[in-house]
Amino acid sequence: MARYFDVHPTDPQPRAIAQVVALLRDDALIAYPTDSMYALGTRMGNHAGTERIRQVRDLDAKHHFTLVCADFAQLGQLVHLENSAFRAIKAATPGPYTFVLPATPEVPRRLAHEKKRSVGVRIPADPVAVALIRELGEPLLSSSLLMPGADWPMTEGWQIKEELDDRLDAVVDAGDRGTTPTTVVDWTSGSPEVVREGAGDPTRF
């Protein structure tokens, strides 16, 4: 049964954040809010958590996860950034974008693209997500919470708690987070390619 945390959407209670992070450090799988839908999250080093995300969402082994960062310093440890990419991504973050970039050795091999050695990274403009990642001290391995066969994601934490109570360790509810995923920009070729249009304005790339 998942623990339920009802947190303030813009000023999350430090005690609740600390309790959720304590669970993450104990290899929990959580549902948490972002600036584009709710997401599933666990520690990067939690192999079992990665497989649990695959099971919840019925994902195959080729699915690429996103590493969600608190700030640009954290992001810069995970991916290689050319000057043009650095400037454009810096200007667009925090925000509802996922950037696919060449991974650094900091990224576990199992999380990077098998051939390209790339990984998706993002910095959300969501106070709750950022508070969790700052308290944890490392990026969250994440995947958008869209259930298999569903036309729309669940938009409220209490819905997630009801449907996935026995498959998660914690649900962080910060109210409605909408149904639009991030805009995905692939930068592995050296120039930006918008591969999915979502909540972020794609015209800036």
mmCIF file of C-alpha atoms in Angstrom:
data_model
loop_
_atom_site.group_PDB
_atom_site.id
_atom_site.type_symbol
_atom_site.label_atom_id
_atom_site.label_comp_id
_atom_site.label_asym_id
_atom_site.label_seq_id
_atom_site.Cartn_x
_atom_site.Cartn_y
_atom_site.Cartn_z
ATOM 1 C CA MET A 1 0.000 0.000 0.000
ATOM 2 C CA ALA A 2 1.458 3.341 -1.080
ATOM 3 C CA ARG A 3 2.015 6.099 1.434
ATOM 4 C CA TYR A 4 0.110 9.254 0.490
ATOM 5 C CA PHE A 5 1.591 12.738 0.816
ATOM 6 C CA ASP A 6 -0.653 15.745 0.193
ATOM 7 C CA VAL A 7 1.757 18.635 -0.377
ATOM 8 C CA HIS A 8 1.363 22.309 -1.190
ATOM 9 C CA PRO A 9 1.791 22.785 -4.984
ATOM 10 C CA THR A 10 4.139 25.782 -4.780
ATOM 11 C CA ASP A 11 5.522 25.644 -1.238
ATOM 12 C CA PRO A 12 5.884 21.944 -0.359
ATOM 13 C CA GLN A 13 6.228 21.110 3.318
ATOM 14 C CA PRO A 14 9.888 20.254 4.117
ATOM 15 C CA ARG A 15 8.871 17.450 6.474
ATOM 16 C CA ALA A 16 6.820 15.703 3.788
ATOM 17 C CA ILE A 17 9.622 16.135 1.236
ATOM 18 C CA ALA A 18 12.137 14.654 3.693
ATOM 19 C CA GLN A 19 9.873 11.663 4.332
ATOM 20 C CA VAL A 20 9.465 10.951 0.627
ATOM 21 C CA VAL A 21 13.205 11.241 0.048
ATOM 22 C CA ALA A 22 13.878 8.838 2.915
ATOM 23 C CA LEU A 23 11.712 6.324 1.057
ATOM 24 C CA LEU A 24 13.576 7.005 -2.209
ATOM 25 C CA ARG A 25 16.896 6.373 -0.482
ATOM 26 C CA ASP A 26 15.438 3.038 0.609
ATOM 27 C CA ASP A 27 14.823 2.252 -3.087
ATOM 28 C CA ALA A 28 11.161 3.240 -3.218
ATOM 29 C CA LEU A 29 9.166 3.819 -6.401
ATOM 30 C CA ILE A 30 7.079 6.985 -6.213
ATOM 31 C CA ALA A 31 4.579 8.957 -8.278
ATOM 32 C CA TYR A 32 5.287 12.673 -8.175
ATOM 33 C CA PRO A 33 4.159 15.879 -9.917
ATOM 34 C CA THR A 34 6.092 17.694 -12.627
ATOM 35 C CA ASP A 35 5.337 20.712 -14.798
ATOM 36 C CA SER A 36 3.965 18.316 -17.439
ATOM 37 C CA MET A 37 1.926 15.470 -15.952
ATOM 38 C CA TYR A 38 2.709 13.168 -13.052
ATOM 39 C CA ALA A 39 5.713 10.880 -13.341
ATOM 40 C CA LEU A 40 7.083 7.709 -11.815
ATOM 41 C CA GLY A 41 10.447 8.155 -10.158
ATOM 42 C CA THR A 42 13.186 6.220 -8.394
ATOM 43 C CA ARG A 43 16.926 6.532 -7.729
ATOM 44 C CA MET A 44 19.257 6.117 -10.714
ATOM 45 C CA GLY A 45 21.008 3.235 -8.988
ATOM 46 C CA ASN A 46 17.814 1.349 -8.153
ATOM 47 C CA HIS A 47 17.783 -1.543 -10.660
ATOM 48 C CA ALA A 48 14.623 -3.056 -9.169
ATOM 49 C CA GLY A 49 12.887 0.330 -9.318
ATOM 50 C CA THR A 50 13.675 0.610 -13.018
ATOM 51 C CA GLU A 51 12.071 -2.771 -13.658
ATOM 52 C CA ARG A 52 9.051 -1.831 -11.550
ATOM 53 C CA ILE A 53 8.490 1.245 -13.747
ATOM 54 C CA ARG A 54 8.624 -1.015 -16.822
ATOM 55 C CA GLN A 55 6.045 -3.324 -15.241
ATOM 56 C CA VAL A 56 3.666 -0.545 -14.167
ATOM 57 C CA ARG A 57 3.708 1.041 -17.618
ATOM 58 C CA ASP A 58 4.164 -2.211 -19.580
ATOM 59 C CA LEU A 59 7.324 -0.883 -21.248
ATOM 60 C CA ASP A 60 9.753 -2.942 -23.285
ATOM 61 C CA ALA A 61 13.486 -3.128 -22.697
ATOM 62 C CA LYS A 62 14.157 -0.452 -25.332
ATOM 63 C CA HIS A 63 12.237 2.288 -23.500
ATOM 64 C CA HIS A 64 14.422 5.268 -22.673
ATOM 65 C CA PHE A 65 14.015 6.842 -19.258
ATOM 66 C CA THR A 66 14.556 10.487 -18.405
ATOM 67 C CA LEU A 67 16.918 11.790 -15.727
ATOM 68 C CA VAL A 68 15.133 14.669 -14.013
ATOM 69 C CA CYS A 69 17.481 17.256 -12.514
ATOM 70 C CA ALA A 70 17.084 20.051 -9.988
ATOM 71 C CA ASP A 71 19.340 22.508 -11.799
ATOM 72 C CA PHE A 72 21.755 23.025 -14.668
ATOM 73 C CA ALA A 73 24.764 21.991 -12.597
ATOM 74 C CA GLN A 74 23.231 18.552 -12.044
ATOM 75 C CA LEU A 75 22.264 18.252 -15.702
ATOM 76 C CA GLY A 76 25.775 19.190 -16.829
ATOM 77 C CA GLN A 77 27.246 16.202 -14.976
ATOM 78 C CA LEU A 78 25.112 13.784 -16.992
ATOM 79 C CA VAL A 79 25.450 14.986 -20.584
ATOM 80 C CA HIS A 80 27.990 16.540 -22.946
ATOM 81 C CA LEU A 81 26.967 20.040 -24.042
ATOM 82 C CA GLU A 82 28.373 21.889 -27.042
ATOM 83 C CA ASN A 83 28.269 25.696 -26.805
ATOM 84 C CA SER A 84 25.188 26.107 -28.992
ATOM 85 C CA ALA A 85 23.280 23.435 -27.093
ATOM 86 C CA PHE A 86 24.403 24.879 -23.763
ATOM 87 C CA ARG A 87 23.053 28.331 -24.584
ATOM 88 C CA ALA A 88 19.731 27.149 -26.016
ATOM 89 C CA ILE A 89 19.020 24.613 -23.264
ATOM 90 C CA LYS A 90 20.063 27.032 -20.535
ATOM 91 C CA ALA A 91 17.586 29.579 -21.924
ATOM 92 C CA ALA A 92 14.753 27.018 -22.041
ATOM 93 C CA THR A 93 15.169 25.615 -18.538
ATOM 94 C CA PRO A 94 13.561 25.124 -16.177
ATOM 95 C CA GLY A 95 10.584 24.142 -18.276
ATOM 96 C CA PRO A 96 8.574 21.310 -19.873
ATOM 97 C CA TYR A 97 11.318 20.059 -22.186
ATOM 98 C CA THR A 98 13.272 16.811 -22.404
ATOM 99 C CA PHE A 99 16.651 17.019 -24.138
ATOM 100 C CA VAL A 100 18.358 13.964 -25.617
ATOM 101 C CA LEU A 101 22.127 14.429 -25.453
ATOM 102 C CA PRO A 102 25.339 12.337 -25.392
ATOM 103 C CA ALA A 103 25.741 10.817 -21.939
ATOM 104 C CA THR A 104 28.790 11.251 -19.714
ATOM 105 C CA PRO A 105 30.319 8.349 -17.769
ATOM 106 C CA GLU A 106 28.187 9.483 -14.799
ATOM 107 C CA VAL A 107 25.189 7.849 -16.482
ATOM 108 C CA PRO A 108 24.964 4.076 -15.880
ATOM 109 C CA ARG A 109 25.402 2.205 -19.165
ATOM 110 C CA ARG A 110 22.051 0.440 -18.738
ATOM 111 C CA LEU A 111 20.270 3.819 -18.820
ATOM 112 C CA ALA A 112 21.902 5.174 -21.978
ATOM 113 C CA HIS A 113 20.887 4.459 -25.571
ATOM 114 C CA GLU A 114 22.612 1.218 -26.581
ATOM 115 C CA LYS A 115 24.123 2.601 -29.804
ATOM 116 C CA LYS A 116 24.138 6.378 -29.415
ATOM 117 C CA ARG A 117 25.154 6.420 -25.731
ATOM 118 C CA SER A 118 22.636 9.227 -25.281
ATOM 119 C CA VAL A 119 20.161 9.971 -22.499
ATOM 120 C CA GLY A 120 17.155 12.201 -21.932
ATOM 121 C CA VAL A 121 17.508 14.920 -19.299
ATOM 122 C CA ARG A 122 15.298 17.716 -18.053
ATOM 123 C CA ILE A 123 14.861 20.399 -15.401
ATOM 124 C CA PRO A 124 11.194 20.878 -14.486
ATOM 125 C CA ALA A 125 9.670 24.184 -13.460
ATOM 126 C CA ASP A 126 7.814 22.481 -10.639
ATOM 127 C CA PRO A 127 8.565 23.390 -7.004
ATOM 128 C CA VAL A 128 7.605 19.955 -5.674
ATOM 129 C CA ALA A 129 9.729 18.005 -8.150
ATOM 130 C CA VAL A 130 12.708 20.305 -7.620
ATOM 131 C CA ALA A 131 12.367 20.102 -3.817
ATOM 132 C CA LEU A 132 12.432 16.294 -3.970
ATOM 133 C CA ILE A 133 15.502 16.186 -6.224
ATOM 134 C CA ARG A 134 17.399 18.791 -4.188
ATOM 135 C CA GLU A 135 16.713 16.886 -0.975
ATOM 136 C CA LEU A 136 17.734 13.598 -2.615
ATOM 137 C CA GLY A 137 20.931 15.177 -3.932
ATOM 138 C CA GLU A 138 20.850 13.369 -7.272
ATOM 139 C CA PRO A 139 18.620 13.207 -10.362
ATOM 140 C CA LEU A 140 15.487 11.074 -10.383
ATOM 141 C CA LEU A 141 15.173 8.296 -12.922
ATOM 142 C CA SER A 142 11.717 8.992 -14.320
ATOM 143 C CA SER A 143 9.033 8.083 -16.807
ATOM 144 C CA SER A 144 5.768 9.917 -17.493
ATOM 145 C CA LEU A 145 2.826 8.234 -15.802
ATOM 146 C CA LEU A 146 0.672 7.173 -18.741
ATOM 147 C CA MET A 147 -0.869 3.778 -18.191
ATOM 148 C CA PRO A 148 -0.996 1.148 -20.962
ATOM 149 C CA GLY A 149 -4.085 1.563 -23.122
ATOM 150 C CA ALA A 150 -5.067 4.867 -21.506
ATOM 151 C CA ASP A 151 -5.951 7.821 -23.732
ATOM 152 C CA TRP A 152 -5.135 10.320 -21.008
ATOM 153 C CA PRO A 153 -2.869 10.319 -17.955
ATOM 154 C CA MET A 154 -4.216 10.597 -14.434
ATOM 155 C CA THR A 155 -4.053 14.271 -13.458
ATOM 156 C CA GLU A 156 -4.455 14.085 -9.655
ATOM 157 C CA GLY A 157 -2.434 12.276 -7.012
ATOM 158 C CA TRP A 158 -5.494 10.752 -5.339
ATOM 159 C CA GLN A 159 -6.426 9.059 -8.640
ATOM 160 C CA ILE A 160 -2.955 7.556 -8.849
ATOM 161 C CA LYS A 161 -3.197 6.377 -5.246
ATOM 162 C CA GLU A 162 -6.521 4.658 -5.952
ATOM 163 C CA GLU A 163 -5.378 2.926 -9.140
ATOM 164 C CA LEU A 164 -1.769 2.035 -8.270
ATOM 165 C CA ASP A 165 -1.936 1.654 -4.499
ATOM 166 C CA ASP A 166 -0.368 -1.806 -4.444
ATOM 167 C CA ARG A 167 2.284 -1.064 -7.101
ATOM 168 C CA LEU A 168 3.933 2.041 -5.659
ATOM 169 C CA ASP A 169 5.596 2.919 -2.366
ATOM 170 C CA ALA A 170 4.476 6.559 -2.237
ATOM 171 C CA VAL A 171 2.272 9.068 -4.046
ATOM 172 C CA VAL A 172 3.045 12.781 -3.802
ATOM 173 C CA ASP A 173 -0.143 14.726 -4.534
ATOM 174 C CA ALA A 174 0.200 18.400 -5.442
ATOM 175 C CA GLY A 175 -3.042 18.827 -7.356
ATOM 176 C CA ASP A 176 -3.813 18.750 -11.072
ATOM 177 C CA ARG A 177 -0.718 18.641 -13.275
ATOM 178 C CA GLY A 178 -2.447 18.410 -16.645
ATOM 179 C CA THR A 179 -2.191 15.886 -19.471
ATOM 180 C CA THR A 180 0.479 17.267 -21.809
ATOM 181 C CA PRO A 181 3.918 15.607 -21.895
ATOM 182 C CA THR A 182 7.203 17.438 -22.392
ATOM 183 C CA THR A 183 8.470 18.619 -25.746
ATOM 184 C CA VAL A 184 11.389 16.337 -26.675
ATOM 185 C CA VAL A 185 14.408 17.805 -28.464
ATOM 186 C CA ASP A 186 17.106 15.443 -29.767
ATOM 187 C CA TRP A 187 20.531 17.117 -29.879
ATOM 188 C CA THR A 188 22.679 14.059 -30.548
ATOM 189 C CA SER A 189 23.451 15.090 -34.145
ATOM 190 C CA GLY A 190 24.855 18.459 -33.040
ATOM 191 C CA SER A 191 21.738 20.442 -33.929
ATOM 192 C CA PRO A 192 18.247 20.366 -32.408
ATOM 193 C CA GLU A 193 15.524 18.102 -33.790
ATOM 194 C CA VAL A 194 12.081 18.313 -32.204
ATOM 195 C CA VAL A 195 10.935 14.687 -32.043
ATOM 196 C CA ARG A 196 7.798 15.289 -29.969
ATOM 197 C CA GLU A 197 5.789 18.467 -29.574
ATOM 198 C CA GLY A 198 4.379 18.854 -26.083
ATOM 199 C CA ALA A 199 3.990 21.432 -23.356
ATOM 200 C CA GLY A 200 7.160 23.385 -24.229
ATOM 201 C CA ASP A 201 7.149 25.806 -27.174
ATOM 202 C CA PRO A 202 8.953 23.910 -29.983
ATOM 203 C CA THR A 203 9.518 27.001 -32.147
ATOM 204 C CA ARG A 204 12.461 28.152 -30.027
ATOM 205 C CA PHE A 205 14.398 25.179 -31.423
#
